[in-house]
Amino acid sequence: MTEQDKPTKISFVYSNPTDLDAFEAAYSEQLELARKLPGLTRLQASKVWPKEDGSPTPAYRLLDLYFADYAAASAAAAEAGPLVAATREHATGGFLIAFAEIIEDA
């Protein structure tokens, strides 16, 4: 098995939005757009806990999109224009997108 044959995920890391209410109102649309991506095998949406003192962490939400392999993730990314456009519009605090090889899933 080559590295590109291993399960792959695309992770969206959303920073704290400047307008929290607007982000939350639009987040369900981003999830719906993500669910439409071809080859998606699993979607995991998370909300980051604040620090112990209640202050926010640098990340606000995480969205992990799972695919059978790198080729499937790449094919989905080619179709992800609407998702990325919605993310750019509503992730007013910034965001990061990363492709990752899944090393272990226990």
CSV table of N, CA and C in Angstrom, one decimal:
chain,number,residue,atom,x,y,z
A,1,MET,N,0.9,-1.2,0.0
A,1,MET,CA,0.0,0.0,0.0
A,1,MET,C,0.9,1.2,0.0
A,2,THR,N,0.7,2.1,-1.0
A,2,THR,CA,1.4,3.4,-1.0
A,2,THR,C,0.8,4.3,0.0
A,3,GLU,N,1.5,5.4,0.3
A,3,GLU,CA,1.0,6.4,1.2
A,3,GLU,C,-0.3,7.0,0.7
A,4,GLN,N,-0.4,7.2,-0.6
A,4,GLN,CA,-1.5,7.8,-1.2
A,4,GLN,C,-2.7,6.9,-1.2
A,5,ASP,N,-2.5,5.6,-1.0
A,5,ASP,CA,-3.6,4.7,-0.9
A,5,ASP,C,-4.3,4.7,0.5
A,6,LYS,N,-3.6,5.3,1.5
A,6,LYS,CA,-4.1,5.3,2.9
A,6,LYS,C,-5.3,6.3,3.0
A,7,PRO,N,-6.2,6.0,4.0
A,7,PRO,CA,-7.3,6.9,4.2
A,7,PRO,C,-6.8,8.3,4.4
A,8,THR,N,-7.6,9.3,4.0
A,8,THR,CA,-7.2,10.7,4.0
A,8,THR,C,-8.3,11.5,4.5
A,9,LYS,N,-8.0,12.6,5.2
A,9,LYS,CA,-9.0,13.5,5.7
A,9,LYS,C,-8.6,14.9,5.3
A,10,ILE,N,-9.7,15.7,5.1
A,10,ILE,CA,-9.5,17.1,4.8
A,10,ILE,C,-10.0,17.8,6.1
A,11,SER,N,-9.2,18.6,6.8
A,11,SER,CA,-9.6,19.2,8.0
A,11,SER,C,-9.7,20.7,7.8
A,12,PHE,N,-10.8,21.3,8.2
A,12,PHE,CA,-11.1,22.7,8.3
A,12,PHE,C,-10.9,23.1,9.7
A,13,VAL,N,-10.0,24.1,10.0
A,13,VAL,CA,-9.8,24.6,11.3
A,13,VAL,C,-10.3,26.1,11.3
A,14,TYR,N,-11.4,26.3,12.0
A,14,TYR,CA,-12.0,27.7,12.0
A,14,TYR,C,-11.5,28.4,13.2
A,15,SER,N,-10.9,29.6,13.0
A,15,SER,CA,-10.5,30.5,14.1
A,15,SER,C,-11.8,31.2,14.6
A,16,ASN,N,-11.7,31.8,15.8
A,16,ASN,CA,-12.8,32.5,16.4
A,16,ASN,C,-13.3,33.6,15.4
A,17,PRO,N,-14.6,33.4,15.1
A,17,PRO,CA,-15.2,34.4,14.1
A,17,PRO,C,-15.4,35.8,14.8
A,18,THR,N,-15.3,36.8,14.0
A,18,THR,CA,-15.5,38.2,14.5
A,18,THR,C,-17.0,38.4,14.8
A,19,ASP,N,-17.9,37.7,14.1
A,19,ASP,CA,-19.3,37.7,14.3
A,19,ASP,C,-19.8,36.3,14.6
A,20,LEU,N,-19.8,35.9,15.8
A,20,LEU,CA,-20.1,34.6,16.2
A,20,LEU,C,-21.5,34.1,15.8
A,21,ASP,N,-22.5,35.0,16.0
A,21,ASP,CA,-23.9,34.7,15.7
A,21,ASP,C,-24.1,34.4,14.2
A,22,ALA,N,-23.4,35.2,13.3
A,22,ALA,CA,-23.5,35.1,11.9
A,22,ALA,C,-22.8,33.8,11.5
A,23,PHE,N,-21.7,33.4,12.1
A,23,PHE,CA,-21.0,32.2,11.8
A,23,PHE,C,-21.9,31.0,12.1
A,24,GLU,N,-22.4,31.0,13.3
A,24,GLU,CA,-23.3,29.9,13.7
A,24,GLU,C,-24.5,29.7,12.8
A,25,ALA,N,-25.1,30.8,12.5
A,25,ALA,CA,-26.3,30.8,11.6
A,25,ALA,C,-26.0,30.2,10.2
A,26,ALA,N,-24.7,30.4,9.7
A,26,ALA,CA,-24.4,29.9,8.4
A,26,ALA,C,-23.7,28.5,8.5
A,27,TYR,N,-23.3,28.0,9.7
A,27,TYR,CA,-22.5,26.8,9.8
A,27,TYR,C,-23.2,25.6,9.2
A,28,SER,N,-24.5,25.5,9.5
A,28,SER,CA,-25.3,24.3,9.0
A,28,SER,C,-25.2,24.3,7.4
A,29,GLU,N,-25.2,25.4,6.8
A,29,GLU,CA,-25.0,25.4,5.3
A,29,GLU,C,-23.7,24.8,4.9
A,30,GLN,N,-22.6,25.1,5.6
A,30,GLN,CA,-21.3,24.6,5.3
A,30,GLN,C,-21.3,23.1,5.5
A,31,LEU,N,-22.0,22.6,6.5
A,31,LEU,CA,-22.1,21.2,6.8
A,31,LEU,C,-22.8,20.5,5.6
A,32,GLU,N,-23.9,21.1,5.2
A,32,GLU,CA,-24.7,20.5,4.1
A,32,GLU,C,-23.9,20.5,2.8
A,33,LEU,N,-23.1,21.5,2.5
A,33,LEU,CA,-22.2,21.5,1.3
A,33,LEU,C,-21.1,20.4,1.5
A,34,ALA,N,-20.6,20.2,2.6
A,34,ALA,CA,-19.6,19.2,2.9
A,34,ALA,C,-20.2,17.8,2.6
A,35,ARG,N,-21.4,17.6,3.1
A,35,ARG,CA,-22.1,16.3,2.9
A,35,ARG,C,-22.3,15.9,1.5
A,36,LYS,N,-22.3,16.9,0.6
A,36,LYS,CA,-22.5,16.6,-0.9
A,36,LYS,C,-21.2,16.3,-1.6
A,37,LEU,N,-20.1,16.3,-0.9
A,37,LEU,CA,-18.8,16.0,-1.6
A,37,LEU,C,-18.8,14.6,-2.0
A,38,PRO,N,-18.3,14.3,-3.3
A,38,PRO,CA,-18.2,12.9,-3.7
A,38,PRO,C,-17.2,12.1,-2.9
A,39,GLY,N,-17.5,10.9,-2.6
A,39,GLY,CA,-16.5,10.0,-2.0
A,39,GLY,C,-16.4,10.2,-0.5
A,40,LEU,N,-17.2,11.1,0.1
A,40,LEU,CA,-17.1,11.3,1.6
A,40,LEU,C,-17.6,10.1,2.3
A,41,THR,N,-16.8,9.6,3.2
A,41,THR,CA,-17.1,8.4,4.0
A,41,THR,C,-17.6,8.7,5.4
A,42,ARG,N,-17.1,9.9,5.9
A,42,ARG,CA,-17.4,10.3,7.3
A,42,ARG,C,-17.2,11.8,7.4
A,43,LEU,N,-18.1,12.4,8.2
A,43,LEU,CA,-18.0,13.8,8.5
A,43,LEU,C,-18.0,13.9,10.0
A,44,GLN,N,-17.0,14.7,10.5
A,44,GLN,CA,-17.0,14.9,12.0
A,44,GLN,C,-16.9,16.4,12.2
A,45,ALA,N,-17.9,17.0,12.9
A,45,ALA,CA,-17.9,18.4,13.2
A,45,ALA,C,-17.7,18.6,14.7
A,46,SER,N,-16.8,19.5,15.1
A,46,SER,CA,-16.4,19.6,16.5
A,46,SER,C,-16.4,21.1,16.9
A,47,LYS,N,-16.7,21.3,18.2
A,47,LYS,CA,-16.6,22.7,18.7
A,47,LYS,C,-15.5,22.6,19.8
A,48,VAL,N,-14.5,23.5,19.7
A,48,VAL,CA,-13.4,23.5,20.6
A,48,VAL,C,-13.8,24.1,22.0
A,49,TRP,N,-13.4,23.4,23.0
A,49,TRP,CA,-13.6,23.8,24.4
A,49,TRP,C,-12.8,25.1,24.6
A,50,PRO,N,-13.3,26.0,25.4
A,50,PRO,CA,-12.5,27.2,25.8
A,50,PRO,C,-11.4,26.8,26.8
A,51,LYS,N,-10.5,27.7,27.0
A,51,LYS,CA,-9.4,27.4,28.0
A,51,LYS,C,-10.1,27.3,29.4
A,52,GLU,N,-9.3,26.8,30.3
A,52,GLU,CA,-9.8,26.6,31.7
A,52,GLU,C,-10.4,27.9,32.3
A,53,ASP,N,-9.8,29.0,31.9
A,53,ASP,CA,-10.2,30.3,32.5
A,53,ASP,C,-11.4,30.9,31.7
A,54,GLY,N,-11.9,30.1,30.7
A,54,GLY,CA,-13.1,30.6,29.9
A,54,GLY,C,-12.7,31.4,28.7
A,55,SER,N,-11.5,31.7,28.5
A,55,SER,CA,-11.1,32.5,27.4
A,55,SER,C,-11.0,31.6,26.1
A,56,PRO,N,-11.2,32.2,25.0
A,56,PRO,CA,-11.2,31.3,23.8
A,56,PRO,C,-9.8,30.8,23.4
A,57,THR,N,-9.8,29.7,22.7
A,57,THR,CA,-8.5,29.1,22.2
A,57,THR,C,-8.4,29.7,20.8
A,58,PRO,N,-7.2,29.6,20.1
A,58,PRO,CA,-7.1,30.1,18.7
A,58,PRO,C,-8.1,29.4,17.7
A,59,ALA,N,-8.5,28.2,18.0
A,59,ALA,CA,-9.5,27.5,17.1
A,59,ALA,C,-10.8,27.6,17.7
A,60,TYR,N,-11.9,27.7,16.9
A,60,TYR,CA,-13.2,27.7,17.4
A,60,TYR,C,-14.0,26.4,17.1
A,61,ARG,N,-13.9,26.0,15.8
A,61,ARG,CA,-14.6,24.8,15.4
A,61,ARG,C,-13.6,24.0,14.5
A,62,LEU,N,-13.9,22.7,14.4
A,62,LEU,CA,-13.1,21.8,13.5
A,62,LEU,C,-14.1,21.0,12.6
A,63,LEU,N,-13.8,20.8,11.4
A,63,LEU,CA,-14.6,20.0,10.5
A,63,LEU,C,-13.7,19.1,9.8
A,64,ASP,N,-13.8,17.8,10.0
A,64,ASP,CA,-13.0,16.7,9.4
A,64,ASP,C,-13.8,15.9,8.4
A,65,LEU,N,-13.4,15.9,7.2
A,65,LEU,CA,-14.0,15.1,6.1
A,65,LEU,C,-13.1,14.0,5.7
A,66,TYR,N,-13.7,12.8,5.8
A,66,TYR,CA,-12.9,11.5,5.6
A,66,TYR,C,-13.2,10.9,4.3
A,67,PHE,N,-12.1,10.4,3.7
A,67,PHE,CA,-12.2,9.8,2.3
A,67,PHE,C,-11.3,8.5,2.3
A,68,ALA,N,-11.6,7.6,1.4
A,68,ALA,CA,-11.0,6.3,1.3
A,68,ALA,C,-9.5,6.4,1.1
A,69,ASP,N,-9.1,7.5,0.3
A,69,ASP,CA,-7.7,7.6,0.0
A,69,ASP,C,-7.4,9.1,-0.5
A,70,TYR,N,-6.2,9.3,-0.9
A,70,TYR,CA,-5.8,10.7,-1.3
A,70,TYR,C,-6.5,11.0,-2.6
A,71,ALA,N,-6.6,10.1,-3.5
A,71,ALA,CA,-7.3,10.4,-4.8
A,71,ALA,C,-8.7,10.8,-4.6
A,72,ALA,N,-9.4,10.1,-3.7
A,72,ALA,CA,-10.8,10.4,-3.4
A,72,ALA,C,-10.9,11.8,-2.8
A,73,ALA,N,-10.0,12.1,-1.9
A,73,ALA,CA,-10.0,13.4,-1.2
A,73,ALA,C,-9.7,14.5,-2.3
A,74,SER,N,-8.8,14.3,-3.2
A,74,SER,CA,-8.5,15.2,-4.2
A,74,SER,C,-9.6,15.5,-5.1
A,75,ALA,N,-10.3,14.4,-5.5
A,75,ALA,CA,-11.5,14.5,-6.3
A,75,ALA,C,-12.6,15.4,-5.6
A,76,ALA,N,-12.8,15.1,-4.4
A,76,ALA,CA,-13.7,15.9,-3.6
A,76,ALA,C,-13.3,17.4,-3.5
A,77,ALA,N,-12.0,17.6,-3.3
A,77,ALA,CA,-11.5,19.0,-3.3
A,77,ALA,C,-11.8,19.7,-4.6
A,78,ALA,N,-11.7,19.0,-5.7
A,78,ALA,CA,-12.0,19.6,-7.0
A,78,ALA,C,-13.5,20.1,-7.1
A,79,GLU,N,-14.3,19.5,-6.3
A,79,GLU,CA,-15.8,19.8,-6.3
A,79,GLU,C,-16.2,20.7,-5.1
A,80,ALA,N,-15.2,21.1,-4.3
A,80,ALA,CA,-15.5,21.8,-3.1
A,80,ALA,C,-15.6,23.3,-3.2
A,81,GLY,N,-15.7,23.9,-4.4
A,81,GLY,CA,-15.8,25.3,-4.6
A,81,GLY,C,-16.8,26.0,-3.8
A,82,PRO,N,-18.1,25.4,-3.8
A,82,PRO,CA,-19.1,26.1,-3.0
A,82,PRO,C,-18.9,26.0,-1.5
A,83,LEU,N,-18.3,24.9,-1.0
A,83,LEU,CA,-17.9,24.8,0.4
A,83,LEU,C,-16.9,25.8,0.8
A,84,VAL,N,-15.8,25.9,0.0
A,84,VAL,CA,-14.7,26.9,0.3
A,84,VAL,C,-15.3,28.3,0.2
A,85,ALA,N,-16.1,28.6,-0.8
A,85,ALA,CA,-16.7,30.0,-0.9
A,85,ALA,C,-17.5,30.3,0.3
A,86,ALA,N,-18.3,29.4,0.8
A,86,ALA,CA,-19.1,29.6,2.0
A,86,ALA,C,-18.2,29.8,3.2
A,87,THR,N,-17.1,29.0,3.3
A,87,THR,CA,-16.2,29.1,4.4
A,87,THR,C,-15.5,30.5,4.4
A,88,ARG,N,-15.1,30.9,3.2
A,88,ARG,CA,-14.4,32.2,3.1
A,88,ARG,C,-15.4,33.4,3.6
A,89,GLU,N,-16.7,33.2,3.2
A,89,GLU,CA,-17.6,34.2,3.5
A,89,GLU,C,-17.9,34.3,5.0
A,90,HIS,N,-18.0,33.2,5.7
A,90,HIS,CA,-18.5,33.1,7.0
A,90,HIS,C,-17.5,32.9,8.1
A,91,ALA,N,-16.3,32.4,7.7
A,91,ALA,CA,-15.2,32.2,8.7
A,91,ALA,C,-14.4,33.5,8.8
A,92,THR,N,-15.1,34.5,9.5
A,92,THR,CA,-14.6,35.9,9.5
A,92,THR,C,-13.3,36.0,10.4
A,93,GLY,N,-13.0,35.0,11.2
A,93,GLY,CA,-11.8,35.0,12.0
A,93,GLY,C,-10.6,34.4,11.3
A,94,GLY,N,-10.9,33.8,10.2
A,94,GLY,CA,-9.9,33.0,9.4
A,94,GLY,C,-10.1,31.5,9.6
A,95,PHE,N,-9.4,30.8,8.7
A,95,PHE,CA,-9.5,29.3,8.7
A,95,PHE,C,-8.3,28.7,8.1
A,96,LEU,N,-8.1,27.5,8.3
A,96,LEU,CA,-7.0,26.7,7.7
A,96,LEU,C,-7.6,25.4,7.2
A,97,ILE,N,-7.1,25.0,6.0
A,97,ILE,CA,-7.6,23.7,5.4
A,97,ILE,C,-6.3,22.8,5.2
A,98,ALA,N,-6.4,21.6,5.7
A,98,ALA,CA,-5.2,20.7,5.6
A,98,ALA,C,-5.7,19.3,5.1
A,99,PHE,N,-4.9,18.7,4.2
A,99,PHE,CA,-5.1,17.3,3.8
A,99,PHE,C,-4.2,16.5,4.7
A,100,ALA,N,-4.7,15.4,5.3
A,100,ALA,CA,-3.8,14.6,6.2
A,100,ALA,C,-4.0,13.1,5.9
A,101,GLU,N,-2.9,12.4,5.9
A,101,GLU,CA,-2.9,11.0,5.8
A,101,GLU,C,-3.3,10.4,7.2
A,102,ILE,N,-4.2,9.5,7.3
A,102,ILE,CA,-4.6,9.0,8.6
A,102,ILE,C,-3.7,7.8,8.9
A,103,ILE,N,-2.9,8.0,9.9
A,103,ILE,CA,-1.9,7.0,10.3
A,103,ILE,C,-2.5,5.9,11.1
A,104,GLU,N,-3.3,6.3,12.0
A,104,GLU,CA,-4.0,5.3,12.9
A,104,GLU,C,-5.3,5.8,13.2
A,105,ASP,N,-6.3,4.9,13.3
A,105,ASP,CA,-7.7,5.2,13.6
A,105,ASP,C,-8.2,4.1,14.5
A,106,ALA,N,-8.0,4.3,15.8
A,106,ALA,CA,-8.4,3.2,16.7
A,106,ALA,C,-9.7,3.5,17.4
